[in-house]
């Protein structure tokens, strides 16, 4: 349940639904498996797992939700094989070549025939809404997947005014200054970075398990390269990669936090989920403002 990557959004207006009302609304778009010729399906499931019944898990005013996506697995190679077999059979039976348009029609017939029998693969995307502090936090390494969850949530709710996190200072310039001089208060440099030339298709330098403050790394900065990703630790509680697109990747909660989680006496899986969510969201409620402050504060425009 502990989030590993963060895509961050700010609520543009107050979020007025309580857990019960949000649950009832999400039920209108609850997950249903693929049927017939569906290539995929998305819908809401209980974030606390199969044994839970609520589509919203609320802790300390924060609302956890989970989007399930089910995709049909129909490899292109399998389709091509069936198309070629059918085309060859027609060519032999009718002693004529099979043209491109006819092959396209055969392909469509093959897909219609195979799709209902194809295996499916499911994925889950978690997020929580923090109405008090104005955050939507999505556990995703890419903005594309996060936008799918937001789009589905907007469709479910009818409207949802939220926008990607924007800050006053350029993240790339700020992170570059951290390497050139020193990081912001409360942050400590880690052992990984990615530098890029600030031009299209420019060079990239990636370093892992290195001294990011070394002269070698700084020599790349002297050529005009900028930081795209930088590993940092925060207050000995969180480590992560801060990125120039304001995504947060490889999020890890350190020993101080995990020891605190282990001290909680949870009787079952649901109690453990609740305790972990409460602790994780509390840590992020302190960490995210520190990140925003390091980048000069929110850009409300």
mmCIF file of C-alpha atoms in Angstrom:
data_model
loop_
_atom_site.group_PDB
_atom_site.id
_atom_site.type_symbol
_atom_site.label_atom_id
_atom_site.label_comp_id
_atom_site.label_asym_id
_atom_site.label_seq_id
_atom_site.Cartn_x
_atom_site.Cartn_y
_atom_site.Cartn_z
ATOM 1 C CA UNK A 1 0.000 0.000 0.000
ATOM 2 C CA UNK A 2 2.944 2.335 0.578
ATOM 3 C CA UNK A 3 3.147 4.631 -2.446
ATOM 4 C CA UNK A 4 6.292 4.286 -4.580
ATOM 5 C CA UNK A 5 5.877 7.141 -7.075
ATOM 6 C CA UNK A 6 3.923 10.374 -6.849
ATOM 7 C CA UNK A 7 2.073 12.470 -9.411
ATOM 8 C CA UNK A 8 0.796 15.573 -7.645
ATOM 9 C CA UNK A 9 -2.294 17.667 -8.333
ATOM 10 C CA UNK A 10 -3.838 20.635 -6.591
ATOM 11 C CA UNK A 11 -7.560 21.029 -6.032
ATOM 12 C CA UNK A 12 -8.786 24.301 -7.559
ATOM 13 C CA UNK A 13 -11.920 24.369 -5.428
ATOM 14 C CA UNK A 14 -13.043 22.755 -2.155
ATOM 15 C CA UNK A 15 -13.819 19.034 -2.323
ATOM 16 C CA UNK A 16 -17.231 18.730 -0.728
ATOM 17 C CA UNK A 17 -17.964 14.980 -0.674
ATOM 18 C CA UNK A 18 -17.641 13.056 2.574
ATOM 19 C CA UNK A 19 -16.544 9.383 2.494
ATOM 20 C CA UNK A 20 -20.100 8.033 2.359
ATOM 21 C CA UNK A 21 -21.194 10.339 -0.448
ATOM 22 C CA UNK A 22 -18.034 9.648 -2.429
ATOM 23 C CA UNK A 23 -18.548 5.892 -2.014
ATOM 24 C CA UNK A 24 -22.088 6.137 -3.345
ATOM 25 C CA UNK A 25 -20.915 8.164 -6.323
ATOM 26 C CA UNK A 26 -18.058 5.792 -7.149
ATOM 27 C CA UNK A 27 -20.472 2.844 -7.091
ATOM 28 C CA UNK A 28 -21.997 4.174 -10.304
ATOM 29 C CA UNK A 29 -18.666 3.380 -11.998
ATOM 30 C CA UNK A 30 -17.609 0.343 -9.976
ATOM 31 C CA UNK A 31 -15.354 -2.085 -11.802
ATOM 32 C CA UNK A 32 -16.901 -4.730 -14.056
ATOM 33 C CA UNK A 33 -14.804 -7.319 -15.932
ATOM 34 C CA UNK A 34 -14.355 -7.211 -19.692
ATOM 35 C CA UNK A 35 -17.268 -8.679 -21.612
ATOM 36 C CA UNK A 36 -17.931 -9.394 -25.259
ATOM 37 C CA UNK A 37 -15.616 -7.402 -27.515
ATOM 38 C CA UNK A 38 -14.280 -5.055 -24.811
ATOM 39 C CA UNK A 39 -10.557 -4.459 -25.242
ATOM 40 C CA UNK A 40 -10.350 -3.028 -21.722
ATOM 41 C CA UNK A 41 -12.456 -1.908 -18.767
ATOM 42 C CA UNK A 42 -11.790 0.516 -15.900
ATOM 43 C CA UNK A 43 -13.718 1.003 -12.687
ATOM 44 C CA UNK A 44 -13.427 1.610 -8.960
ATOM 45 C CA UNK A 45 -12.613 -1.131 -6.453
ATOM 46 C CA UNK A 46 -12.115 -1.084 -2.657
ATOM 47 C CA UNK A 47 -8.602 0.236 -1.999
ATOM 48 C CA UNK A 48 -8.238 -1.908 1.115
ATOM 49 C CA UNK A 49 -8.482 -5.130 -0.897
ATOM 50 C CA UNK A 50 -10.912 -7.880 -1.807
ATOM 51 C CA UNK A 51 -12.200 -8.377 1.739
ATOM 52 C CA UNK A 52 -13.257 -4.724 1.969
ATOM 53 C CA UNK A 53 -16.582 -3.410 0.704
ATOM 54 C CA UNK A 54 -16.101 0.358 0.753
ATOM 55 C CA UNK A 55 -14.834 2.099 -2.380
ATOM 56 C CA UNK A 56 -13.383 4.852 -0.187
ATOM 57 C CA UNK A 57 -11.037 4.332 2.740
ATOM 58 C CA UNK A 58 -11.004 7.408 4.947
ATOM 59 C CA UNK A 59 -8.355 8.193 7.546
ATOM 60 C CA UNK A 60 -7.739 11.544 9.251
ATOM 61 C CA UNK A 61 -9.896 13.308 6.651
ATOM 62 C CA UNK A 62 -7.998 11.855 3.688
ATOM 63 C CA UNK A 63 -9.815 9.683 1.158
ATOM 64 C CA UNK A 64 -8.090 6.714 -0.487
ATOM 65 C CA UNK A 65 -9.517 5.376 -3.776
ATOM 66 C CA UNK A 66 -8.380 2.728 -6.254
ATOM 67 C CA UNK A 67 -8.932 2.382 -10.000
ATOM 68 C CA UNK A 68 -8.713 -1.090 -11.533
ATOM 69 C CA UNK A 69 -7.975 -1.536 -15.224
ATOM 70 C CA UNK A 70 -8.449 -4.830 -17.024
ATOM 71 C CA UNK A 71 -6.917 -5.316 -20.492
ATOM 72 C CA UNK A 72 -7.419 -8.100 -22.998
ATOM 73 C CA UNK A 73 -4.113 -9.692 -23.959
ATOM 74 C CA UNK A 74 -4.177 -10.296 -27.703
ATOM 75 C CA UNK A 75 -0.620 -10.163 -29.099
ATOM 76 C CA UNK A 76 -0.154 -8.778 -32.601
ATOM 77 C CA UNK A 77 1.903 -11.866 -33.533
ATOM 78 C CA UNK A 78 -1.053 -14.138 -32.740
ATOM 79 C CA UNK A 79 -3.372 -12.019 -34.882
ATOM 80 C CA UNK A 80 -0.902 -12.048 -37.786
ATOM 81 C CA UNK A 81 -0.540 -15.826 -37.596
ATOM 82 C CA UNK A 82 -4.293 -16.379 -37.777
ATOM 83 C CA UNK A 83 -4.681 -13.855 -40.597
ATOM 84 C CA UNK A 84 -1.956 -15.518 -42.657
ATOM 85 C CA UNK A 85 -3.485 -18.965 -42.112
ATOM 86 C CA UNK A 86 -6.907 -17.771 -43.257
ATOM 87 C CA UNK A 87 -5.455 -15.860 -46.212
ATOM 88 C CA UNK A 88 -3.456 -18.901 -47.350
ATOM 89 C CA UNK A 89 -6.526 -21.113 -47.074
ATOM 90 C CA UNK A 90 -8.544 -18.706 -49.238
ATOM 91 C CA UNK A 91 -5.710 -18.426 -51.798
ATOM 92 C CA UNK A 92 -5.454 -22.208 -52.125
ATOM 93 C CA UNK A 93 -9.190 -22.838 -52.238
ATOM 94 C CA UNK A 94 -9.925 -20.128 -54.802
ATOM 95 C CA UNK A 95 -6.588 -20.153 -56.657
ATOM 96 C CA UNK A 96 -6.108 -16.403 -56.363
ATOM 97 C CA UNK A 97 -4.017 -13.965 -54.342
ATOM 98 C CA UNK A 98 -5.531 -12.283 -51.290
ATOM 99 C CA UNK A 99 -5.256 -8.499 -51.483
ATOM 100 C CA UNK A 100 -4.482 -5.973 -48.764
ATOM 101 C CA UNK A 101 -8.097 -4.845 -48.279
ATOM 102 C CA UNK A 102 -9.278 -8.423 -47.945
ATOM 103 C CA UNK A 103 -6.525 -9.151 -45.417
ATOM 104 C CA UNK A 104 -7.713 -6.167 -43.400
ATOM 105 C CA UNK A 105 -11.234 -7.612 -43.395
ATOM 106 C CA UNK A 106 -9.845 -10.997 -42.343
ATOM 107 C CA UNK A 107 -7.916 -9.281 -39.542
ATOM 108 C CA UNK A 108 -11.090 -7.669 -38.231
ATOM 109 C CA UNK A 109 -12.850 -11.043 -38.278
ATOM 110 C CA UNK A 110 -9.938 -12.679 -36.443
ATOM 111 C CA UNK A 111 -10.008 -10.009 -33.713
ATOM 112 C CA UNK A 112 -13.768 -10.432 -33.262
ATOM 113 C CA UNK A 113 -13.262 -14.202 -32.995
ATOM 114 C CA UNK A 114 -10.264 -14.153 -30.617
ATOM 115 C CA UNK A 115 -11.066 -11.211 -28.363
ATOM 116 C CA UNK A 116 -13.771 -12.871 -26.215
ATOM 117 C CA UNK A 117 -11.411 -15.806 -25.579
ATOM 118 C CA UNK A 118 -8.306 -13.740 -24.804
ATOM 119 C CA UNK A 119 -6.704 -13.741 -21.376
ATOM 120 C CA UNK A 120 -6.981 -10.578 -19.310
ATOM 121 C CA UNK A 121 -4.481 -8.669 -17.201
ATOM 122 C CA UNK A 122 -5.398 -6.301 -14.371
ATOM 123 C CA UNK A 123 -3.583 -3.362 -12.810
ATOM 124 C CA UNK A 124 -4.497 -1.131 -9.885
ATOM 125 C CA UNK A 125 -3.852 2.581 -9.500
ATOM 126 C CA UNK A 126 -4.136 4.125 -6.050
ATOM 127 C CA UNK A 127 -4.694 7.740 -5.095
ATOM 128 C CA UNK A 128 -5.871 9.749 -2.163
ATOM 129 C CA UNK A 129 -7.630 13.070 -1.875
ATOM 130 C CA UNK A 130 -6.637 15.455 0.901
ATOM 131 C CA UNK A 131 -9.477 18.018 0.975
ATOM 132 C CA UNK A 132 -8.015 19.992 3.873
ATOM 133 C CA UNK A 133 -4.615 20.645 2.282
ATOM 134 C CA UNK A 134 -5.905 20.640 -1.307
ATOM 135 C CA UNK A 135 -3.966 17.659 -2.698
ATOM 136 C CA UNK A 136 -4.706 14.756 -4.989
ATOM 137 C CA UNK A 137 -1.793 12.338 -4.681
ATOM 138 C CA UNK A 138 -1.576 9.506 -7.234
ATOM 139 C CA UNK A 139 0.780 6.549 -6.960
ATOM 140 C CA UNK A 140 2.054 6.510 -10.537
ATOM 141 C CA UNK A 141 5.413 6.836 -12.230
ATOM 142 C CA UNK A 142 3.906 8.529 -15.288
ATOM 143 C CA UNK A 143 1.562 11.454 -15.799
ATOM 144 C CA UNK A 144 -0.321 9.481 -18.489
ATOM 145 C CA UNK A 145 -1.563 6.846 -16.038
ATOM 146 C CA UNK A 146 -2.340 9.480 -13.426
ATOM 147 C CA UNK A 147 -4.409 11.402 -15.963
ATOM 148 C CA UNK A 148 -6.414 8.243 -16.688
ATOM 149 C CA UNK A 149 -7.391 8.053 -13.033
ATOM 150 C CA UNK A 150 -8.222 11.771 -12.918
ATOM 151 C CA UNK A 151 -10.240 11.528 -16.139
ATOM 152 C CA UNK A 152 -12.236 8.604 -14.756
ATOM 153 C CA UNK A 153 -12.772 10.452 -11.483
ATOM 154 C CA UNK A 154 -13.995 13.549 -13.342
ATOM 155 C CA UNK A 155 -16.384 11.402 -15.366
ATOM 156 C CA UNK A 156 -17.630 9.721 -12.199
ATOM 157 C CA UNK A 157 -18.130 12.945 -10.237
ATOM 158 C CA UNK A 158 -19.394 15.020 -13.144
ATOM 159 C CA UNK A 159 -16.624 17.576 -12.608
ATOM 160 C CA UNK A 160 -13.400 17.882 -10.682
ATOM 161 C CA UNK A 161 -11.318 21.029 -10.778
ATOM 162 C CA UNK A 162 -7.735 19.916 -10.267
ATOM 163 C CA UNK A 163 -4.498 20.815 -12.009
ATOM 164 C CA UNK A 164 -0.928 19.503 -11.934
ATOM 165 C CA UNK A 165 1.301 20.948 -9.260
ATOM 166 C CA UNK A 166 2.968 24.193 -10.384
ATOM 167 C CA UNK A 167 5.674 26.042 -8.457
ATOM 168 C CA UNK A 168 7.327 29.451 -8.567
ATOM 169 C CA UNK A 169 10.861 28.355 -9.429
ATOM 170 C CA UNK A 170 12.057 26.142 -12.263
ATOM 171 C CA UNK A 171 12.580 22.652 -10.776
ATOM 172 C CA UNK A 172 15.504 21.969 -13.130
ATOM 173 C CA UNK A 173 17.282 25.208 -12.178
ATOM 174 C CA UNK A 174 16.587 24.673 -8.484
ATOM 175 C CA UNK A 175 17.914 21.103 -8.463
ATOM 176 C CA UNK A 176 20.948 22.213 -10.462
ATOM 177 C CA UNK A 177 21.684 24.873 -7.838
ATOM 178 C CA UNK A 178 21.475 22.176 -5.171
ATOM 179 C CA UNK A 179 24.301 20.318 -6.886
ATOM 180 C CA UNK A 180 26.337 23.459 -7.515
ATOM 181 C CA UNK A 181 25.991 24.830 -3.986
ATOM 182 C CA UNK A 182 23.888 22.987 -1.416
ATOM 183 C CA UNK A 183 20.342 21.635 -1.129
ATOM 184 C CA UNK A 184 17.514 23.382 0.628
ATOM 185 C CA UNK A 185 17.171 23.094 4.373
ATOM 186 C CA UNK A 186 15.983 19.656 5.578
ATOM 187 C CA UNK A 187 17.198 17.951 2.384
ATOM 188 C CA UNK A 188 20.381 15.884 1.968
ATOM 189 C CA UNK A 189 21.794 14.820 -1.385
ATOM 190 C CA UNK A 190 21.608 11.137 -2.249
ATOM 191 C CA UNK A 191 23.808 9.061 -4.548
ATOM 192 C CA UNK A 192 21.994 9.344 -7.884
ATOM 193 C CA UNK A 193 21.327 12.009 -10.486
ATOM 194 C CA UNK A 194 20.419 12.488 -14.116
ATOM 195 C CA UNK A 195 21.686 15.462 -16.073
ATOM 196 C CA UNK A 196 20.426 16.652 -19.455
ATOM 197 C CA UNK A 197 21.454 19.220 -22.011
ATOM 198 C CA UNK A 198 18.668 21.841 -22.183
ATOM 199 C CA UNK A 199 17.982 21.265 -25.892
ATOM 200 C CA UNK A 200 15.848 18.832 -27.851
ATOM 201 C CA UNK A 201 17.548 15.448 -28.221
ATOM 202 C CA UNK A 202 20.428 16.688 -26.095
ATOM 203 C CA UNK A 203 22.915 14.519 -24.253
ATOM 204 C CA UNK A 204 22.040 12.714 -21.019
ATOM 205 C CA UNK A 205 24.330 11.708 -18.138
ATOM 206 C CA UNK A 206 23.065 9.224 -15.561
ATOM 207 C CA UNK A 207 24.916 8.301 -12.423
ATOM 208 C CA UNK A 208 24.001 5.804 -9.684
ATOM 209 C CA UNK A 209 25.780 5.109 -6.425
ATOM 210 C CA UNK A 210 28.072 8.075 -6.975
ATOM 211 C CA UNK A 211 29.096 11.213 -5.138
ATOM 212 C CA UNK A 212 26.736 13.655 -6.829
ATOM 213 C CA UNK A 213 28.683 16.599 -5.384
ATOM 214 C CA UNK A 214 31.941 15.422 -6.981
ATOM 215 C CA UNK A 215 34.050 17.512 -9.339
ATOM 216 C CA UNK A 216 33.262 15.086 -12.159
ATOM 217 C CA UNK A 217 29.525 15.695 -11.860
ATOM 218 C CA UNK A 218 30.032 19.431 -11.538
ATOM 219 C CA UNK A 219 32.130 19.417 -14.699
ATOM 220 C CA UNK A 220 29.012 18.363 -16.594
ATOM 221 C CA UNK A 221 27.130 21.264 -15.037
ATOM 222 C CA UNK A 222 29.890 23.588 -16.240
ATOM 223 C CA UNK A 223 29.061 22.557 -19.819
ATOM 224 C CA UNK A 224 25.483 23.750 -19.351
ATOM 225 C CA UNK A 225 23.771 20.501 -18.412
ATOM 226 C CA UNK A 226 20.807 20.737 -16.012
ATOM 227 C CA UNK A 227 19.529 18.344 -13.384
ATOM 228 C CA UNK A 228 16.541 16.287 -14.508
ATOM 229 C CA UNK A 229 16.449 13.908 -11.528
ATOM 230 C CA UNK A 230 18.156 14.084 -8.166
ATOM 231 C CA UNK A 231 18.145 11.640 -5.260
ATOM 232 C CA UNK A 232 17.556 13.256 -1.873
ATOM 233 C CA UNK A 233 16.795 12.307 1.710
ATOM 234 C CA UNK A 234 14.417 14.354 3.820
ATOM 235 C CA UNK A 235 14.769 14.500 7.604
ATOM 236 C CA UNK A 236 15.952 10.861 7.671
ATOM 237 C CA UNK A 237 12.336 9.868 7.063
ATOM 238 C CA UNK A 238 11.906 9.830 3.270
ATOM 239 C CA UNK A 239 14.191 9.228 0.301
ATOM 240 C CA UNK A 240 13.218 9.764 -3.331
ATOM 241 C CA UNK A 241 14.137 11.093 -6.743
ATOM 242 C CA UNK A 242 12.940 14.664 -7.279
ATOM 243 C CA UNK A 243 12.297 15.258 -10.982
ATOM 244 C CA UNK A 244 12.210 18.335 -13.173
ATOM 245 C CA UNK A 245 8.582 17.553 -14.122
ATOM 246 C CA UNK A 246 7.675 17.703 -10.387
ATOM 247 C CA UNK A 247 7.078 13.962 -10.310
ATOM 248 C CA UNK A 248 8.514 12.116 -7.328
ATOM 249 C CA UNK A 249 9.905 8.668 -8.081
ATOM 250 C CA UNK A 250 11.371 5.788 -6.106
ATOM 251 C CA UNK A 251 9.717 7.070 -2.970
ATOM 252 C CA UNK A 252 10.906 5.155 0.071
ATOM 253 C CA UNK A 253 9.988 5.600 3.702
ATOM 254 C CA UNK A 254 13.072 5.170 5.853
ATOM 255 C CA UNK A 255 13.694 3.282 9.079
ATOM 256 C CA UNK A 256 12.311 5.964 11.399
ATOM 257 C CA UNK A 257 8.938 5.731 9.665
ATOM 258 C CA UNK A 258 8.879 1.969 9.147
ATOM 259 C CA UNK A 259 9.801 1.325 12.775
ATOM 260 C CA UNK A 260 6.909 3.557 13.791
ATOM 261 C CA UNK A 261 4.615 1.550 11.504
ATOM 262 C CA UNK A 262 5.824 -1.733 13.024
ATOM 263 C CA UNK A 263 4.954 -0.517 16.510
ATOM 264 C CA UNK A 264 1.256 -0.225 15.611
ATOM 265 C CA UNK A 265 -0.735 -3.204 16.876
ATOM 266 C CA UNK A 266 -2.957 -4.162 13.926
ATOM 267 C CA UNK A 267 -5.231 -7.185 14.388
ATOM 268 C CA UNK A 268 -6.025 -7.846 10.723
ATOM 269 C CA UNK A 269 -5.224 -6.762 7.168
ATOM 270 C CA UNK A 270 -7.792 -3.961 7.189
ATOM 271 C CA UNK A 271 -6.413 -2.519 10.428
ATOM 272 C CA UNK A 272 -2.882 -2.731 9.022
ATOM 273 C CA UNK A 273 -3.988 -0.958 5.832
ATOM 274 C CA UNK A 274 -5.637 1.781 7.870
ATOM 275 C CA UNK A 275 -2.578 2.271 10.097
ATOM 276 C CA UNK A 276 -0.157 2.346 7.158
ATOM 277 C CA UNK A 277 -2.325 4.778 5.201
ATOM 278 C CA UNK A 278 -2.630 7.070 8.210
ATOM 279 C CA UNK A 279 1.132 7.115 8.761
ATOM 280 C CA UNK A 280 2.043 7.442 5.087
ATOM 281 C CA UNK A 281 -0.381 10.297 4.435
ATOM 282 C CA UNK A 282 0.754 12.092 7.597
ATOM 283 C CA UNK A 283 4.389 11.876 6.469
ATOM 284 C CA UNK A 284 3.508 13.133 3.000
ATOM 285 C CA UNK A 285 1.438 15.955 4.515
ATOM 286 C CA UNK A 286 4.706 17.220 6.015
ATOM 287 C CA UNK A 287 6.988 16.286 3.109
ATOM 288 C CA UNK A 288 5.033 17.794 0.201
ATOM 289 C CA UNK A 289 4.936 21.355 1.613
ATOM 290 C CA UNK A 290 8.701 21.103 2.172
ATOM 291 C CA UNK A 291 9.154 20.202 -1.510
ATOM 292 C CA UNK A 292 6.897 23.050 -2.608
ATOM 293 C CA UNK A 293 8.729 25.532 -0.381
ATOM 294 C CA UNK A 294 12.073 24.380 -1.784
ATOM 295 C CA UNK A 295 10.783 25.280 -5.251
ATOM 296 C CA UNK A 296 9.659 28.739 -4.190
ATOM 297 C CA UNK A 297 6.076 27.985 -3.209
ATOM 298 C CA UNK A 298 2.920 27.323 -5.177
ATOM 299 C CA UNK A 299 2.326 29.053 -8.492
ATOM 300 C CA UNK A 300 -1.347 29.876 -8.148
ATOM 301 C CA UNK A 301 -1.558 31.289 -11.679
#
